[in-house]
Amino acid sequence: MKNSVKAILIVTILAFASCQQKADSELSIPFEKYELGNGLDVILHEDHSDPIVSVAIYYHVGSNREVPGRTGFAHLFEHMMFQQSENVPEDQYFRLVQSAGGTLNGSTSQDRTNYYETVPKNALEMVLWMESDRMGYLTNTITQQAFAIQQNVVQNEKRQNYDNRPYGHSSTVMARALFPEGHPYSWTTIGEMKDLFNATIDDVKEFHGKYYIPNNATLSIAGDFNPEEVKALVEKYFGEIP
């Protein structure tokens, strides 16, 4: 009986170890990481299973870079990034990507702001051009009218998702309870309503110039592409941005 139990235990352990090794190998994702001369980190992952490519750019700035009295800026600026830049007309970011058969969006957290697109592989160059254009050539196109519209959109977002929603302020209460006053995690990414009202177009431009720069960003590209061709495109569109 003891020998039978021992044999069962050995078989079970070996089976578990085999499954664990298989799981570990399945989770292995090969990638290449390098850095442009201007400090932009680039991560490439080839996957030829489908003729699509996903692009994501992460800016290492979120609500943690805000200060009391100036909260909600990171999220507000996320909205401004979809308006226009020097070479992409107003409200064309969604239209261009969706017309190519792709999807796109962005999000803001305490520690980062990201923008991402998934497109057919023949639209990859267009997406890289668009992302580089709003990284390097956006602030001169920000108008007071466009800013006021997005300022109002974010204020309404706060009303809908926080102020007028049951338990909507629970995240705010928890943040204040967990972190001391003035700590960058003691407020939510949506910000305080009075700060959103008081934000100015100059504040937004300063925010972009300080944080939306190559050496504060990581560009990730995954999908069906040729690495050498993509490296050339990344250098072409992002390499000249200081």
PDB file of C-alpha atoms in Angstrom:
ATOM      1  CA  MET A   1       0.000   0.000   0.000  1.00  0.00           C
ATOM      2  CA  LYS A   2       2.821   2.360   0.937  1.00  0.00           C
ATOM      3  CA  ASN A   3       4.588   1.629  -2.341  1.00  0.00           C
ATOM      4  CA  SER A   4       1.388   2.347  -4.288  1.00  0.00           C
ATOM      5  CA  VAL A   5       0.905   5.671  -2.532  1.00  0.00           C
ATOM      6  CA  LYS A   6       4.534   6.578  -3.148  1.00  0.00           C
ATOM      7  CA  ALA A   7       4.196   5.707  -6.837  1.00  0.00           C
ATOM      8  CA  ILE A   8       1.057   7.826  -7.161  1.00  0.00           C
ATOM      9  CA  LEU A   9       2.813  10.769  -5.490  1.00  0.00           C
ATOM     10  CA  ILE A  10       5.807  10.478  -7.802  1.00  0.00           C
ATOM     11  CA  VAL A  11       3.613  10.331 -10.896  1.00  0.00           C
ATOM     12  CA  THR A  12       1.581  13.319  -9.677  1.00  0.00           C
ATOM     13  CA  ILE A  13       4.692  15.383  -8.981  1.00  0.00           C
ATOM     14  CA  LEU A  14       6.206  14.542 -12.358  1.00  0.00           C
ATOM     15  CA  ALA A  15       2.952  15.366 -14.145  1.00  0.00           C
ATOM     16  CA  PHE A  16       2.696  18.692 -12.325  1.00  0.00           C
ATOM     17  CA  ALA A  17       6.312  19.524 -13.141  1.00  0.00           C
ATOM     18  CA  SER A  18       5.718  18.666 -16.799  1.00  0.00           C
ATOM     19  CA  CYS A  19       2.619  20.880 -16.932  1.00  0.00           C
ATOM     20  CA  GLN A  20       4.483  23.700 -15.222  1.00  0.00           C
ATOM     21  CA  GLN A  21       7.352  23.489 -17.716  1.00  0.00           C
ATOM     22  CA  LYS A  22       4.863  23.514 -20.594  1.00  0.00           C
ATOM     23  CA  ALA A  23       3.031  26.500 -19.113  1.00  0.00           C
ATOM     24  CA  ASP A  24       6.295  28.386 -18.662  1.00  0.00           C
ATOM     25  CA  SER A  25       7.283  27.753 -22.272  1.00  0.00           C
ATOM     26  CA  GLU A  26       3.872  28.889 -23.518  1.00  0.00           C
ATOM     27  CA  LEU A  27       4.196  32.176 -21.635  1.00  0.00           C
ATOM     28  CA  SER A  28       7.543  32.992 -23.190  1.00  0.00           C
ATOM     29  CA  ILE A  29       7.128  35.937 -25.588  1.00  0.00           C
ATOM     30  CA  PRO A  30      10.226  36.715 -27.665  1.00  0.00           C
ATOM     31  CA  PHE A  31      10.902  40.394 -28.239  1.00  0.00           C
ATOM     32  CA  GLU A  32      13.625  42.827 -29.168  1.00  0.00           C
ATOM     33  CA  LYS A  33      14.220  46.039 -27.271  1.00  0.00           C
ATOM     34  CA  TYR A  34      16.400  48.935 -28.355  1.00  0.00           C
ATOM     35  CA  GLU A  35      16.690  52.692 -27.941  1.00  0.00           C
ATOM     36  CA  LEU A  36      16.747  55.518 -30.465  1.00  0.00           C
ATOM     37  CA  GLY A  37      19.334  58.258 -30.245  1.00  0.00           C
ATOM     38  CA  ASN A  38      16.767  60.618 -28.733  1.00  0.00           C
ATOM     39  CA  GLY A  39      16.010  58.213 -25.883  1.00  0.00           C
ATOM     40  CA  LEU A  40      12.797  56.596 -27.176  1.00  0.00           C
ATOM     41  CA  ASP A  41      12.564  52.967 -26.029  1.00  0.00           C
ATOM     42  CA  VAL A  42      11.272  50.589 -28.709  1.00  0.00           C
ATOM     43  CA  ILE A  43       9.992  47.043 -28.190  1.00  0.00           C
ATOM     44  CA  LEU A  44       9.308  44.740 -31.163  1.00  0.00           C
ATOM     45  CA  HIS A  45       7.488  41.405 -31.126  1.00  0.00           C
ATOM     46  CA  GLU A  46       6.904  39.429 -34.324  1.00  0.00           C
ATOM     47  CA  ASP A  47       3.703  37.419 -34.667  1.00  0.00           C
ATOM     48  CA  HIS A  48       2.792  36.280 -38.168  1.00  0.00           C
ATOM     49  CA  SER A  49      -0.339  34.355 -37.195  1.00  0.00           C
ATOM     50  CA  ASP A  50      -2.599  37.127 -38.559  1.00  0.00           C
ATOM     51  CA  PRO A  51      -1.958  40.036 -40.981  1.00  0.00           C
ATOM     52  CA  ILE A  52      -2.431  42.690 -38.298  1.00  0.00           C
ATOM     53  CA  VAL A  53      -0.190  44.894 -36.176  1.00  0.00           C
ATOM     54  CA  SER A  54      -0.744  46.485 -32.788  1.00  0.00           C
ATOM     55  CA  VAL A  55       1.036  49.688 -31.834  1.00  0.00           C
ATOM     56  CA  ALA A  56       1.113  51.099 -28.314  1.00  0.00           C
ATOM     57  CA  ILE A  57       3.004  54.093 -27.025  1.00  0.00           C
ATOM     58  CA  TYR A  58       3.364  54.611 -23.303  1.00  0.00           C
ATOM     59  CA  TYR A  59       4.266  57.979 -21.854  1.00  0.00           C
ATOM     60  CA  HIS A  60       5.704  57.645 -18.368  1.00  0.00           C
ATOM     61  CA  VAL A  61       3.416  60.249 -16.880  1.00  0.00           C
ATOM     62  CA  GLY A  62       0.091  59.951 -15.149  1.00  0.00           C
ATOM     63  CA  SER A  63      -1.717  61.658 -12.332  1.00  0.00           C
ATOM     64  CA  ASN A  64       1.359  61.013 -10.169  1.00  0.00           C
ATOM     65  CA  ARG A  65       3.078  63.977 -11.864  1.00  0.00           C
ATOM     66  CA  GLU A  66       0.310  66.393 -10.955  1.00  0.00           C
ATOM     67  CA  VAL A  67       0.259  68.660  -7.912  1.00  0.00           C
ATOM     68  CA  PRO A  68      -2.589  69.788  -5.651  1.00  0.00           C
ATOM     69  CA  GLY A  69      -4.562  72.490  -7.422  1.00  0.00           C
ATOM     70  CA  ARG A  70      -3.589  71.087 -10.814  1.00  0.00           C
ATOM     71  CA  THR A  71      -5.150  67.635 -10.771  1.00  0.00           C
ATOM     72  CA  GLY A  72      -6.742  65.863 -13.732  1.00  0.00           C
ATOM     73  CA  PHE A  73      -4.220  67.260 -16.245  1.00  0.00           C
ATOM     74  CA  ALA A  74      -2.868  63.887 -17.411  1.00  0.00           C
ATOM     75  CA  HIS A  75      -6.337  62.628 -18.294  1.00  0.00           C
ATOM     76  CA  LEU A  76      -7.402  65.959 -19.791  1.00  0.00           C
ATOM     77  CA  PHE A  77      -4.353  65.916 -22.025  1.00  0.00           C
ATOM     78  CA  GLU A  78      -5.152  62.381 -23.150  1.00  0.00           C
ATOM     79  CA  HIS A  79      -8.320  63.846 -24.665  1.00  0.00           C
ATOM     80  CA  MET A  80      -6.356  66.619 -26.388  1.00  0.00           C
ATOM     81  CA  MET A  81      -4.117  64.070 -28.104  1.00  0.00           C
ATOM     82  CA  PHE A  82      -7.047  62.945 -30.266  1.00  0.00           C
ATOM     83  CA  GLN A  83      -7.890  66.415 -31.588  1.00  0.00           C
ATOM     84  CA  GLN A  84      -5.290  67.377 -34.190  1.00  0.00           C
ATOM     85  CA  SER A  85      -1.594  67.921 -34.806  1.00  0.00           C
ATOM     86  CA  GLU A  86       0.358  69.833 -37.421  1.00  0.00           C
ATOM     87  CA  ASN A  87      -0.181  67.247 -40.159  1.00  0.00           C
ATOM     88  CA  VAL A  88      -3.318  65.451 -38.974  1.00  0.00           C
ATOM     89  CA  PRO A  89      -6.470  67.591 -39.332  1.00  0.00           C
ATOM     90  CA  GLU A  90      -9.002  68.097 -36.567  1.00  0.00           C
ATOM     91  CA  ASP A  91     -10.911  64.964 -35.481  1.00  0.00           C
ATOM     92  CA  GLN A  92      -9.116  62.776 -38.048  1.00  0.00           C
ATOM     93  CA  TYR A  93      -7.311  60.367 -35.708  1.00  0.00           C
ATOM     94  CA  PHE A  94     -10.296  58.086 -35.214  1.00  0.00           C
ATOM     95  CA  ARG A  95     -11.501  58.506 -38.782  1.00  0.00           C
ATOM     96  CA  LEU A  96      -8.178  57.599 -40.408  1.00  0.00           C
ATOM     97  CA  VAL A  97      -7.579  54.497 -38.301  1.00  0.00           C
ATOM     98  CA  GLN A  98     -11.162  53.258 -38.527  1.00  0.00           C
ATOM     99  CA  SER A  99     -11.225  53.837 -42.291  1.00  0.00           C
ATOM    100  CA  ALA A 100      -8.202  51.553 -42.534  1.00  0.00           C
ATOM    101  CA  GLY A 101     -10.116  48.838 -40.672  1.00  0.00           C
ATOM    102  CA  GLY A 102      -8.473  49.419 -37.309  1.00  0.00           C
ATOM    103  CA  THR A 103      -9.325  50.328 -33.740  1.00  0.00           C
ATOM    104  CA  LEU A 104      -7.713  52.821 -31.362  1.00  0.00           C
ATOM    105  CA  ASN A 105      -8.030  54.349 -27.936  1.00  0.00           C
ATOM    106  CA  GLY A 106      -6.083  55.677 -24.987  1.00  0.00           C
ATOM    107  CA  SER A 107      -6.108  55.519 -21.210  1.00  0.00           C
ATOM    108  CA  THR A 108      -4.621  57.268 -18.199  1.00  0.00           C
ATOM    109  CA  SER A 109      -3.540  55.788 -14.882  1.00  0.00           C
ATOM    110  CA  GLN A 110      -1.563  57.058 -11.928  1.00  0.00           C
ATOM    111  CA  ASP A 111       1.773  56.141 -13.504  1.00  0.00           C
ATOM    112  CA  ARG A 112       1.343  56.248 -17.273  1.00  0.00           C
ATOM    113  CA  THR A 113      -0.707  57.420 -20.221  1.00  0.00           C
ATOM    114  CA  ASN A 114      -0.943  55.172 -23.261  1.00  0.00           C
ATOM    115  CA  TYR A 115      -2.328  55.289 -26.787  1.00  0.00           C
ATOM    116  CA  TYR A 116      -2.849  52.188 -28.889  1.00  0.00           C
ATOM    117  CA  GLU A 117      -4.013  51.033 -32.301  1.00  0.00           C
ATOM    118  CA  THR A 118      -4.633  47.661 -33.927  1.00  0.00           C
ATOM    119  CA  VAL A 119      -4.668  47.820 -37.710  1.00  0.00           C
ATOM    120  CA  PRO A 120      -4.136  45.712 -40.838  1.00  0.00           C
ATOM    121  CA  LYS A 121      -0.406  45.487 -41.403  1.00  0.00           C
ATOM    122  CA  ASN A 122      -0.522  47.722 -44.485  1.00  0.00           C
ATOM    123  CA  ALA A 123      -1.656  50.592 -42.223  1.00  0.00           C
ATOM    124  CA  LEU A 124       1.318  50.331 -39.849  1.00  0.00           C
ATOM    125  CA  GLU A 125       3.278  53.172 -41.442  1.00  0.00           C
ATOM    126  CA  MET A 126       0.278  55.492 -41.221  1.00  0.00           C
ATOM    127  CA  VAL A 127      -0.111  54.764 -37.505  1.00  0.00           C
ATOM    128  CA  LEU A 128       3.574  55.380 -36.785  1.00  0.00           C
ATOM    129  CA  TRP A 129       3.375  58.669 -38.678  1.00  0.00           C
ATOM    130  CA  MET A 130       0.291  59.732 -36.718  1.00  0.00           C
ATOM    131  CA  GLU A 131       1.803  58.852 -33.347  1.00  0.00           C
ATOM    132  CA  SER A 132       5.031  60.665 -34.146  1.00  0.00           C
ATOM    133  CA  ASP A 133       3.136  63.716 -35.357  1.00  0.00           C
ATOM    134  CA  ARG A 134       1.226  64.149 -32.134  1.00  0.00           C
ATOM    135  CA  MET A 135       4.329  63.470 -30.068  1.00  0.00           C
ATOM    136  CA  GLY A 136       6.446  66.076 -31.788  1.00  0.00           C
ATOM    137  CA  TYR A 137       4.062  68.488 -33.480  1.00  0.00           C
ATOM    138  CA  LEU A 138       0.918  68.988 -31.446  1.00  0.00           C
ATOM    139  CA  THR A 139       1.199  72.011 -29.147  1.00  0.00           C
ATOM    140  CA  ASN A 140       1.142  74.633 -31.914  1.00  0.00           C
ATOM    141  CA  THR A 141      -2.239  73.347 -33.102  1.00  0.00           C
ATOM    142  CA  ILE A 142      -4.065  73.431 -29.756  1.00  0.00           C
ATOM    143  CA  THR A 143      -6.793  76.047 -29.975  1.00  0.00           C
ATOM    144  CA  GLN A 144      -8.811  77.590 -27.184  1.00  0.00           C
ATOM    145  CA  GLN A 145     -12.007  76.274 -28.763  1.00  0.00           C
ATOM    146  CA  ALA A 146     -10.788  72.667 -28.946  1.00  0.00           C
ATOM    147  CA  PHE A 147      -9.430  72.891 -25.416  1.00  0.00           C
ATOM    148  CA  ALA A 148     -12.710  74.266 -24.048  1.00  0.00           C
ATOM    149  CA  ILE A 149     -14.668  71.452 -25.711  1.00  0.00           C
ATOM    150  CA  GLN A 150     -12.493  68.716 -24.188  1.00  0.00           C
ATOM    151  CA  GLN A 151     -12.435  70.516 -20.858  1.00  0.00           C
ATOM    152  CA  ASN A 152     -16.229  70.294 -20.841  1.00  0.00           C
ATOM    153  CA  VAL A 153     -16.152  66.646 -21.973  1.00  0.00           C
ATOM    154  CA  VAL A 154     -13.905  65.670 -19.054  1.00  0.00           C
ATOM    155  CA  GLN A 155     -16.037  67.628 -16.588  1.00  0.00           C
ATOM    156  CA  ASN A 156     -19.118  65.754 -17.808  1.00  0.00           C
ATOM    157  CA  GLU A 157     -17.199  62.485 -17.565  1.00  0.00           C
ATOM    158  CA  LYS A 158     -16.507  63.244 -13.914  1.00  0.00           C
ATOM    159  CA  ARG A 159     -20.161  64.068 -13.277  1.00  0.00           C
ATOM    160  CA  GLN A 160     -21.357  60.896 -15.002  1.00  0.00           C
ATOM    161  CA  ASN A 161     -18.826  58.407 -13.625  1.00  0.00           C
ATOM    162  CA  TYR A 162     -18.131  59.875 -10.193  1.00  0.00           C
ATOM    163  CA  ASP A 163     -20.404  62.643  -8.920  1.00  0.00           C
ATOM    164  CA  ASN A 164     -23.798  61.299 -10.048  1.00  0.00           C
ATOM    165  CA  ARG A 165     -23.118  57.592  -9.701  1.00  0.00           C
ATOM    166  CA  PRO A 166     -23.848  55.415  -6.655  1.00  0.00           C
ATOM    167  CA  TYR A 167     -20.579  54.835  -4.798  1.00  0.00           C
ATOM    168  CA  GLY A 168     -18.878  56.915  -7.477  1.00  0.00           C
ATOM    169  CA  HIS A 169     -16.655  58.607  -4.918  1.00  0.00           C
ATOM    170  CA  SER A 170     -15.465  55.356  -3.325  1.00  0.00           C
ATOM    171  CA  SER A 171     -12.153  55.455  -5.203  1.00  0.00           C
ATOM    172  CA  THR A 172     -11.621  59.058  -4.093  1.00  0.00           C
ATOM    173  CA  VAL A 173     -12.342  58.201  -0.463  1.00  0.00           C
ATOM    174  CA  MET A 174     -10.008  55.190  -0.569  1.00  0.00           C
ATOM    175  CA  ALA A 175      -7.190  57.190  -2.157  1.00  0.00           C
ATOM    176  CA  ARG A 176      -7.416  59.850   0.534  1.00  0.00           C
ATOM    177  CA  ALA A 177      -7.542  57.205   3.258  1.00  0.00           C
ATOM    178  CA  LEU A 178      -4.562  55.248   1.953  1.00  0.00           C
ATOM    179  CA  PHE A 179      -2.197  58.123   1.180  1.00  0.00           C
ATOM    180  CA  PRO A 180      -1.332  61.304   3.092  1.00  0.00           C
ATOM    181  CA  GLU A 181      -2.556  64.688   1.893  1.00  0.00           C
ATOM    182  CA  GLY A 182      -0.435  65.981  -0.972  1.00  0.00           C
ATOM    183  CA  HIS A 183       0.796  62.519  -2.013  1.00  0.00           C
ATOM    184  CA  PRO A 184       0.373  62.086  -5.806  1.00  0.00           C
ATOM    185  CA  TYR A 185      -1.681  58.924  -5.234  1.00  0.00           C
ATOM    186  CA  SER A 186      -4.102  60.709  -2.880  1.00  0.00           C
ATOM    187  CA  TRP A 187      -6.310  61.882  -5.767  1.00  0.00           C
ATOM    188  CA  THR A 188      -7.884  60.060  -8.700  1.00  0.00           C
ATOM    189  CA  THR A 189      -6.898  60.459 -12.345  1.00  0.00           C
ATOM    190  CA  ILE A 190     -10.119  62.323 -13.149  1.00  0.00           C
ATOM    191  CA  GLY A 191      -9.000  65.153 -10.857  1.00  0.00           C
ATOM    192  CA  GLU A 192     -10.939  67.696  -8.840  1.00  0.00           C
ATOM    193  CA  MET A 193     -13.732  69.603 -10.583  1.00  0.00           C
ATOM    194  CA  LYS A 194     -12.376  73.001  -9.529  1.00  0.00           C
ATOM    195  CA  ASP A 195      -8.983  72.101 -11.032  1.00  0.00           C
ATOM    196  CA  LEU A 196     -10.619  71.066 -14.302  1.00  0.00           C
ATOM    197  CA  PHE A 197     -12.456  74.397 -14.398  1.00  0.00           C
ATOM    198  CA  ASN A 198      -9.250  76.339 -13.716  1.00  0.00           C
ATOM    199  CA  ALA A 199      -7.055  74.532 -16.271  1.00  0.00           C
ATOM    200  CA  THR A 200      -5.729  76.730 -19.078  1.00  0.00           C
ATOM    201  CA  ILE A 201      -4.414  76.122 -22.554  1.00  0.00           C
ATOM    202  CA  ASP A 202      -0.956  77.220 -21.383  1.00  0.00           C
ATOM    203  CA  ASP A 203      -1.038  74.544 -18.675  1.00  0.00           C
ATOM    204  CA  VAL A 204      -1.766  71.920 -21.320  1.00  0.00           C
ATOM    205  CA  LYS A 205       1.037  73.082 -23.603  1.00  0.00           C
ATOM    206  CA  GLU A 206       3.500  73.059 -20.732  1.00  0.00           C
ATOM    207  CA  PHE A 207       2.414  69.536 -19.797  1.00  0.00           C
ATOM    208  CA  HIS A 208       3.007  68.264 -23.337  1.00  0.00           C
ATOM    209  CA  GLY A 209       6.407  69.907 -23.634  1.00  0.00           C
ATOM    210  CA  LYS A 210       7.587  68.475 -20.337  1.00  0.00           C
ATOM    211  CA  TYR A 211       6.361  64.896 -20.532  1.00  0.00           C
ATOM    212  CA  TYR A 212       5.460  64.006 -24.142  1.00  0.00           C
ATOM    213  CA  ILE A 213       9.030  63.611 -25.309  1.00  0.00           C
ATOM    214  CA  PRO A 214      10.932  60.614 -26.708  1.00  0.00           C
ATOM    215  CA  ASN A 215      13.071  59.920 -23.633  1.00  0.00           C
ATOM    216  CA  ASN A 216       9.928  59.688 -21.510  1.00  0.00           C
ATOM    217  CA  ALA A 217       8.139  57.177 -23.742  1.00  0.00           C
ATOM    218  CA  THR A 218       8.140  53.532 -24.796  1.00  0.00           C
ATOM    219  CA  LEU A 219       6.897  52.443 -28.227  1.00  0.00           C
ATOM    220  CA  SER A 220       5.702  48.851 -28.554  1.00  0.00           C
ATOM    221  CA  ILE A 221       4.930  47.176 -31.889  1.00  0.00           C
ATOM    222  CA  ALA A 222       3.618  43.619 -32.142  1.00  0.00           C
ATOM    223  CA  GLY A 223       2.316  41.631 -35.069  1.00  0.00           C
ATOM    224  CA  ASP A 224       2.959  40.712 -38.673  1.00  0.00           C
ATOM    225  CA  PHE A 225       5.923  42.813 -39.797  1.00  0.00           C
ATOM    226  CA  ASN A 226       9.532  42.676 -40.938  1.00  0.00           C
ATOM    227  CA  PRO A 227      11.766  43.916 -38.084  1.00  0.00           C
ATOM    228  CA  GLU A 228      14.295  45.700 -40.272  1.00  0.00           C
ATOM    229  CA  GLU A 229      11.584  47.505 -42.210  1.00  0.00           C
ATOM    230  CA  VAL A 230       9.867  48.572 -38.998  1.00  0.00           C
ATOM    231  CA  LYS A 231      13.127  49.812 -37.479  1.00  0.00           C
ATOM    232  CA  ALA A 232      13.622  52.007 -40.523  1.00  0.00           C
ATOM    233  CA  LEU A 233      10.081  53.395 -40.177  1.00  0.00           C
ATOM    234  CA  VAL A 234      10.522  54.091 -36.466  1.00  0.00           C
ATOM    235  CA  GLU A 235      13.739  55.969 -37.156  1.00  0.00           C
ATOM    236  CA  LYS A 236      12.116  57.839 -40.039  1.00  0.00           C
ATOM    237  CA  TYR A 237       9.183  59.142 -38.025  1.00  0.00           C
ATOM    238  CA  PHE A 238      10.475  59.349 -34.453  1.00  0.00           C
ATOM    239  CA  GLY A 239      14.214  59.788 -34.849  1.00  0.00           C
ATOM    240  CA  GLU A 240      14.049  63.514 -35.637  1.00  0.00           C
ATOM    241  CA  ILE A 241      11.951  64.440 -32.588  1.00  0.00           C
ATOM    242  CA  PRO A 242      14.213  66.024 -29.961  1.00  0.00           C
TER     243      PRO A 242
END
